CSV table of C-alpha atoms in Angstrom, one decimal:
chain,number,residue,atom,x,y,z
J,285,MET,CA,-0.3,11.6,3.2
J,286,ALA,CA,2.6,12.6,5.7
J,287,THR,CA,2.3,10.2,8.4
J,288,SER,CA,1.7,6.9,6.1
J,289,GLU,CA,5.1,8.3,4.0
J,290,LYS,CA,7.7,8.7,6.0
J,291,PRO,CA,8.2,5.9,7.8
J,292,LEU,CA,8.9,4.2,3.8
J,293,VAL,CA,11.4,6.9,3.8
J,294,ASP,CA,12.8,5.5,7.7
J,295,ALA,CA,12.7,1.8,5.7
J,296,ILE,CA,14.5,2.8,2.9
J,297,GLN,CA,17.2,4.2,5.2
J,298,LEU,CA,17.7,1.5,6.6
J,299,ALA,CA,18.1,-0.5,3.5
J,300,ILE,CA,21.0,1.1,2.3
J,301,GLU,CA,22.4,1.7,6.0
J,302,GLU,CA,22.7,-2.1,6.7
J,303,PRO,CA,24.4,-3.2,2.3
J,304,ASN,CA,27.1,0.5,3.3
J,305,ALA,CA,28.3,-0.6,7.0
J,306,THR,CA,29.9,-3.6,5.1
J,307,GLY,CA,31.3,-1.3,2.1
J,308,GLY,CA,28.5,-1.2,-0.2
J,309,ILE,CA,28.1,-2.7,-3.4
J,310,HIS,CA,31.9,-3.8,-4.4
J,311,ASP,CA,32.9,-0.4,-2.4
J,312,HIS,CA,30.4,2.3,-3.5
J,313,LYS,CA,28.6,2.7,-1.0
J,314,ILE,CA,25.0,3.6,-2.0
J,315,GLU,CA,23.8,7.1,-1.4
J,316,PRO,CA,19.9,8.1,-0.6
J,317,VAL,CA,19.1,11.6,-2.7
J,318,VAL,CA,15.1,11.9,-0.7
J,319,SER,CA,12.0,14.3,-2.5
J,320,HIS,CA,9.0,15.9,-1.5
J,321,CYS,CA,6.6,14.7,-3.8
J,322,ARG,CA,3.4,16.9,-2.0
J,323,SER,CA,0.9,13.8,-3.2
J,324,HIS,CA,0.8,15.6,-5.9
J,325,PRO,CA,1.2,14.1,-9.5
J,326,ALA,CA,2.3,16.4,-11.5
J,327,HIS,CA,5.1,17.8,-8.2
J,328,CYS,CA,5.8,13.8,-8.3
J,329,ALA,CA,6.2,13.9,-12.0
J,330,ARG,CA,8.1,16.7,-11.9
J,331,GLU,CA,10.8,15.7,-9.4
J,332,ALA,CA,10.8,12.8,-11.0
J,333,GLU,CA,12.1,13.8,-13.9
J,334,ARG,CA,15.0,16.2,-12.2
J,335,LEU,CA,16.0,13.0,-10.3
J,336,ILE,CA,16.9,11.2,-13.7
J,337,LEU,CA,17.9,14.2,-15.4
J,338,GLU,CA,20.4,16.3,-12.8
J,339,GLU,CA,20.7,14.4,-10.0
J,340,ARG,CA,21.5,11.1,-12.1
J,341,VAL,CA,19.7,8.8,-9.5
J,342,GLU,CA,20.4,4.8,-10.8
J,343,ALA,CA,16.6,4.2,-9.4
J,344,LEU,CA,13.3,5.3,-8.0
J,345,PHE,CA,12.2,4.3,-4.9
J,346,GLY,CA,8.2,6.2,-3.9
J,347,CYS,CA,5.0,7.6,-4.9
J,348,TRP,CA,1.9,6.4,-2.3
J,349,THR,CA,-1.7,6.5,-4.5
J,350,SER,CA,-2.0,5.8,-7.7
J,351,THR,CA,-2.4,8.6,-9.6
J,352,CYS,CA,1.5,9.8,-9.0
J,353,ARG,CA,1.8,6.3,-10.0
J,354,ASN,CA,0.4,7.0,-13.0
J,355,ALA,CA,1.8,10.5,-13.8
J,356,VAL,CA,5.9,9.5,-12.9
J,357,LYS,CA,4.8,6.2,-15.4
J,358,PRO,CA,4.9,8.0,-18.6
J,359,VAL,CA,9.0,9.8,-17.2
J,360,VAL,CA,10.6,6.3,-16.4
J,361,GLU,CA,8.9,5.0,-19.3
J,362,ARG,CA,10.3,8.0,-21.8
J,363,HIS,CA,13.2,7.9,-20.0
J,364,GLY,CA,14.2,4.6,-20.1
J,365,HIS,CA,14.5,4.4,-15.5
J,366,LEU,CA,13.0,2.2,-12.8
J,367,LEU,CA,10.4,2.9,-10.3
J,368,PHE,CA,10.1,0.6,-7.6
J,369,TYR,CA,6.4,1.1,-6.2
J,370,ALA,CA,5.9,-0.6,-2.4
J,371,LEU,CA,2.0,0.0,-2.0
J,372,ARG,CA,-1.0,-2.2,-2.6
J,373,TYR,CA,-2.2,-1.2,-6.0
J,374,GLU,CA,-5.2,-1.9,-8.5
J,375,GLY,CA,-3.3,-3.6,-11.0
J,376,MET,CA,-5.3,-2.6,-14.5
J,377,GLU,CA,-1.4,-1.9,-15.3
J,378,GLN,CA,2.3,-3.4,-16.0
J,379,SER,CA,5.1,-1.7,-17.1
J,380,PRO,CA,8.2,-2.8,-17.8
J,381,ASN,CA,10.4,0.7,-16.2
J,382,ILE,CA,8.0,0.0,-13.1
J,383,ILE,CA,8.5,-3.1,-10.5
J,384,TYR,CA,5.6,-3.5,-8.0
J,385,GLY,CA,6.0,-4.3,-4.7
J,386,GLY,CA,2.5,-3.7,-3.5
J,387,ALA,CA,-0.1,-6.7,-3.9
J,388,ALA,CA,-2.5,-7.2,-6.2
J,389,PRO,CA,-6.3,-7.8,-5.9
J,390,ASN,CA,-6.1,-11.6,-6.7
J,391,GLN,CA,-3.3,-11.2,-4.2
J,392,LEU,CA,-5.0,-9.5,-1.6
J,393,VAL,CA,-8.6,-8.0,-1.8
J,394,MET,CA,-10.0,-10.4,-3.4
J,395,PRO,CA,-9.8,-12.9,-1.2
J,396,ALA,CA,-10.4,-11.0,1.5
J,397,VAL,CA,-14.0,-9.9,0.0
J,398,TYR,CA,-14.5,-14.0,-0.8
J,399,TRP,CA,-13.7,-14.7,3.3
J,400,ALA,CA,-16.2,-10.9,4.2
J,401,LEU,CA,-18.9,-12.4,2.4
J,402,GLU,CA,-18.8,-16.4,4.0
J,403,ASN,CA,-17.9,-15.2,7.6
J,404,LEU,CA,-19.0,-11.2,8.0
J,405,GLY,CA,-22.5,-9.0,8.5
J,406,ASN,CA,-25.7,-10.2,10.5
J,407,ARG,CA,-26.7,-13.2,8.1
J,408,LYS,CA,-23.3,-15.0,8.6
J,409,HIS,CA,-24.2,-18.2,6.6
J,410,ALA,CA,-21.8,-18.7,3.4
J,411,ARG,CA,-22.6,-16.2,0.9
J,412,GLN,CA,-26.0,-15.9,1.6
J,413,SER,CA,-28.3,-14.4,-1.2
J,414,GLY,CA,-28.6,-10.7,-0.8
J,415,LYS,CA,-26.7,-9.9,1.8
J,416,ARG,CA,-26.6,-6.2,1.4
J,417,VAL,CA,-22.9,-4.9,1.3
J,418,TYR,CA,-21.7,-0.8,1.5
J,419,LEU,CA,-18.9,0.0,-0.7
J,420,VAL,CA,-16.9,3.3,0.6
J,421,GLY,CA,-13.4,4.6,-0.3
J,422,SER,CA,-11.4,7.7,-1.5
J,423,GLU,CA,-11.7,9.5,-4.7
J,424,ASN,CA,-8.8,7.8,-6.4
J,425,VAL,CA,-7.7,5.7,-8.9
J,426,PHE,CA,-7.4,2.7,-6.6
J,427,SER,CA,-10.7,3.1,-5.2
J,428,ARG,CA,-12.3,3.2,-7.7
J,429,VAL,CA,-10.5,0.4,-10.0
J,430,VAL,CA,-10.9,-1.9,-6.7
J,431,ASN,CA,-14.7,-1.9,-6.4
J,432,ILE,CA,-15.4,-2.3,-9.8
J,433,LEU,CA,-13.6,-5.4,-9.5
J,434,ILE,CA,-15.2,-6.4,-6.0
J,435,LYS,CA,-19.0,-5.2,-7.9
J,436,ASP,CA,-18.0,-8.4,-10.0
J,437,ILE,CA,-17.4,-10.8,-6.6
J,438,LEU,CA,-20.7,-9.1,-5.4
J,439,ALA,CA,-22.9,-9.9,-8.3
J,440,ALA,CA,-21.4,-13.5,-9.0
J,441,ASN,CA,-22.2,-14.6,-5.2
J,442,GLY,CA,-25.8,-13.5,-4.5
J,443,ALA,CA,-25.4,-10.4,-2.7
J,444,ILE,CA,-26.6,-6.6,-3.8
J,445,VAL,CA,-24.6,-2.8,-3.6
J,446,SER,CA,-26.3,-1.1,-0.7
J,447,GLY,CA,-24.5,1.9,-1.3
J,448,GLU,CA,-21.1,3.6,-3.4
J,449,HIS,CA,-19.6,7.0,-1.9
J,450,TYR,CA,-16.7,8.2,-2.8
J,451,LEU,CA,-14.8,11.0,-0.4
J,452,PRO,CA,-12.5,13.7,-1.8
J,453,LEU,CA,-8.8,12.8,-0.1
J,454,GLY,CA,-8.9,14.9,3.7
J,455,SER,CA,-12.6,14.8,4.3
J,456,GLN,CA,-13.7,16.4,7.4
J,457,ASN,CA,-17.1,15.8,7.9
J,458,MET,CA,-18.8,12.0,6.8
J,459,GLU,CA,-21.8,13.1,8.8
J,460,SER,CA,-23.3,12.5,5.7
J,461,LEU,CA,-21.5,9.5,4.4
J,462,VAL,CA,-22.3,7.7,8.3
J,463,ALA,CA,-26.0,8.9,7.8
J,464,ASP,CA,-26.6,6.5,4.3
J,465,ILE,CA,-25.1,4.2,5.9
J,466,ALA,CA,-27.3,4.1,8.7
J,467,ASP,CA,-30.2,4.4,6.8
J,468,GLN,CA,-29.8,1.7,4.1
J,469,GLN,CA,-28.2,-1.1,7.2
J,470,PRO,CA,-25.8,-3.0,5.5
J,471,ASP,CA,-24.4,-6.2,6.4
J,472,LEU,CA,-20.9,-5.5,6.2
J,473,ILE,CA,-19.3,-2.3,4.9
J,474,LEU,CA,-15.8,-3.2,2.6
J,475,SER,CA,-13.9,-0.2,3.1
J,476,THR,CA,-11.0,1.6,0.2
J,477,ILE,CA,-10.8,5.0,3.1
J,478,THR,CA,-6.9,6.9,1.6
J,479,GLY,CA,-4.7,6.9,5.5
J,480,ALA,CA,-5.4,9.5,7.8
J,481,ASP,CA,-9.5,10.1,6.6
J,482,ASN,CA,-9.8,6.5,8.0
J,483,ALA,CA,-10.4,8.5,12.0
J,484,GLY,CA,-12.9,10.8,11.5
J,485,PHE,CA,-14.9,7.7,9.5
J,486,PHE,CA,-14.8,5.0,12.3
J,487,GLN,CA,-15.1,7.9,15.0
J,488,THR,CA,-18.6,9.3,12.9
J,489,LEU,CA,-19.9,5.6,12.8
J,490,ASN,CA,-19.0,5.5,16.9
J,491,ARG,CA,-21.1,8.7,17.0
J,492,ARG,CA,-23.9,7.3,15.2
J,493,GLY,CA,-23.7,4.0,17.2
J,494,ILE,CA,-23.4,1.7,14.3
J,495,THR,CA,-20.3,-1.3,15.3
J,496,ALA,CA,-18.6,-3.8,14.3
J,497,GLU,CA,-21.4,-6.1,16.3
J,498,SER,CA,-24.8,-4.1,13.9
J,499,ILE,CA,-22.0,-3.7,10.7
J,500,PRO,CA,-18.3,-5.1,10.8
J,501,VAL,CA,-15.6,-3.0,8.2
J,502,LEU,CA,-13.5,-4.8,6.5
J,503,SER,CA,-10.6,-2.4,5.1
J,504,PHE,CA,-8.4,-2.2,2.6
J,505,SER,CA,-6.4,1.4,3.6
J,506,VAL,CA,-5.7,1.0,7.4
J,507,THR,CA,-2.4,0.1,8.1
J,508,GLU,CA,-0.8,0.0,11.1
J,509,VAL,CA,1.3,3.2,10.9
J,510,VAL,CA,-2.4,5.2,10.8
J,511,LEU,CA,-3.9,3.0,13.8
J,512,SER,CA,-1.1,4.9,15.5
J,513,GLY,CA,-1.5,8.7,14.5
J,514,GLN,CA,-2.6,11.3,16.8
J,515,ASP,CA,-6.4,10.8,15.6
J,516,LYS,CA,-6.6,8.0,17.6
J,517,ILE,CA,-9.1,6.0,15.0
J,518,PRO,CA,-12.0,3.4,17.4
J,519,MET,CA,-11.9,-0.2,15.1
J,520,THR,CA,-11.8,-2.7,18.0
J,521,GLY,CA,-14.0,-5.3,15.9
J,522,HIS,CA,-13.5,-4.1,12.7
J,523,PHE,CA,-11.5,-5.9,9.8
J,524,ALA,CA,-8.1,-4.9,7.9
J,525,ALA,CA,-6.4,-7.0,4.6
J,526,ARG,CA,-3.0,-6.5,3.9
J,527,ASN,CA,-0.1,-8.5,2.8
J,528,TYR,CA,2.0,-8.0,6.0
J,529,PHE,CA,1.6,-7.4,9.1
J,530,GLN,CA,4.4,-6.6,12.0
J,531,SER,CA,3.1,-8.9,14.4
J,532,ILE,CA,4.2,-11.6,11.5
J,533,PRO,CA,6.1,-14.3,14.3
J,534,SER,CA,8.2,-15.5,11.3
J,535,PRO,CA,12.5,-15.7,12.2
J,536,GLU,CA,12.3,-13.1,9.1
J,537,ASN,CA,10.1,-10.6,10.5
J,538,GLN,CA,10.7,-10.8,14.2
J,539,ALA,CA,14.9,-10.4,12.8
J,540,PHE,CA,13.3,-7.3,11.1
J,541,VAL,CA,11.3,-5.6,13.1
J,542,LYS,CA,14.0,-5.6,15.9
J,543,ARG,CA,16.6,-3.6,13.2
J,544,PHE,CA,13.9,-0.8,12.3
J,545,ARG,CA,13.1,-0.5,16.3
J,546,ASP,CA,16.8,-0.1,17.0
J,547,ARG,CA,17.4,1.7,14.5
J,548,TYR,CA,14.1,4.1,15.1
J,549,GLY,CA,13.0,3.7,18.5
J,550,GLU,CA,10.5,0.8,20.1
J,551,LYS,CA,8.0,3.2,19.9
J,552,ALA,CA,8.6,2.7,15.3
J,553,VAL,CA,5.7,1.0,13.9
J,554,ILE,CA,6.3,-1.2,11.0
J,555,ASP,CA,2.6,-1.8,8.2
J,556,SER,CA,2.6,-3.4,4.7
J,557,PRO,CA,4.7,-1.0,2.4
J,558,THR,CA,7.0,0.1,5.2
J,559,GLU,CA,8.0,-3.4,4.9
J,560,ALA,CA,7.4,-3.6,1.0
J,561,SER,CA,10.0,-0.5,0.6
J,562,TYR,CA,13.0,-2.3,2.7
J,563,VAL,CA,11.7,-5.6,0.3
J,564,ASN,CA,11.9,-2.9,-2.7
J,565,VAL,CA,15.5,-1.9,-1.9
J,566,HIS,CA,17.3,-5.6,-1.4
J,567,MET,CA,16.0,-6.2,-4.8
J,568,TRP,CA,17.6,-3.4,-6.3
J,569,ILE,CA,20.7,-4.3,-4.4
J,570,GLN,CA,20.9,-8.3,-4.8
J,571,ALA,CA,21.1,-6.9,-8.7
J,572,ALA,CA,23.3,-4.1,-8.3
J,573,SER,CA,25.3,-6.2,-6.8
J,574,GLU,CA,25.1,-9.5,-9.2
J,575,ALA,CA,25.3,-6.4,-11.9
J,576,GLY,CA,28.5,-5.6,-10.2
J,577,SER,CA,27.4,-1.8,-10.1
J,578,GLY,CA,24.1,0.1,-10.0
J,579,ASN,CA,24.6,0.9,-13.7
J,580,LEU,CA,20.5,1.2,-15.2
J,581,ALA,CA,20.8,-1.2,-17.9
J,582,LYS,CA,22.5,-4.1,-16.2
J,583,VAL,CA,20.2,-4.1,-13.4
J,584,GLN,CA,16.9,-3.9,-15.6
J,585,ARG,CA,18.2,-6.8,-17.0
J,586,LEU,CA,19.0,-9.0,-14.0
J,587,ILE,CA,16.2,-7.2,-11.5
J,588,LEU,CA,13.9,-10.2,-12.8
J,589,ARG,CA,15.9,-13.2,-12.0
J,590,GLN,CA,15.6,-12.1,-8.3
J,591,SER,CA,13.9,-13.2,-4.4
J,592,LEU,CA,14.7,-12.8,-1.0
J,593,PRO,CA,13.6,-14.4,1.9
J,594,ALA,CA,11.4,-11.3,3.0
J,595,PRO,CA,10.2,-10.0,6.2
J,596,GLU,CA,6.8,-11.6,4.9
J,597,GLY,CA,8.4,-14.9,3.2
J,598,ILE,CA,9.7,-15.4,0.0
J,599,VAL,CA,9.2,-12.9,-2.2
J,600,ALA,CA,10.0,-13.6,-6.1
J,601,LEU,CA,9.5,-10.7,-9.2
J,602,ASP,CA,7.4,-12.0,-11.8
J,603,PRO,CA,8.1,-11.0,-15.1
J,604,ILE,CA,5.2,-12.6,-16.5
J,605,THR,CA,2.3,-10.2,-14.7
């Protein structure tokens, strides 16, 4: 997941440099300590413990997959610490020690599925009875849980699951999956395939002659960073659902994009986890500034009342959900 995760580190670094340029938090500079999680849950948990006990960090920002977050959750709870998580996630979990900065299913997946049933597929009239939907994802917590929720929506709207397939992370061969899609001929595909694996999926669809016109794909895990990778993803005509895109025309977002590219180059690409990472740090900075320091106990009390005009729009922490 390195290609997807590096821009998050860049965003966190930028969010730290901005207040440091004017003195930091009450004349104390913020120091980032970067640890390589290796996309491995057990290693993520060990590194979280090391950062807390040996590095004495005052907040953790990280994890990509839900599996890694699940592994870190008992660590931050055991130590009464704070983890800021930036990814859209499957819900079904809450912790007083985790700030979930990404979209939950009711904020992203569910509205997008309703929209897809209304607007995509060979039978385009609204929520037609019997619309056939193929579910494909990576073998991870997010895909499995989100597809349970999606199947409830499909059943309630008379749609049929024509196929369901999960790929191990890093899959190279998509031929059997795409062959099954070709055999089933669904009206649309809902995809939670993770990261760079999307390149192989869409390339294989193209080789089999499955286009956006014949079977459109709505993806929940394709980002601008993934699209800009070395393995080009032929997604023309297909769809992606995210809670942030770098093309948002608001003044706040355009200013953010300019600051990011001034720091990392004109070709730098920003996606929703990158933006959420930046927002998470500024939420913590606001709470720490109000507390007078990064003192963990004080920040934990104050973090729940923070809000800010983020690049994606007003973001506020919800202490209930």
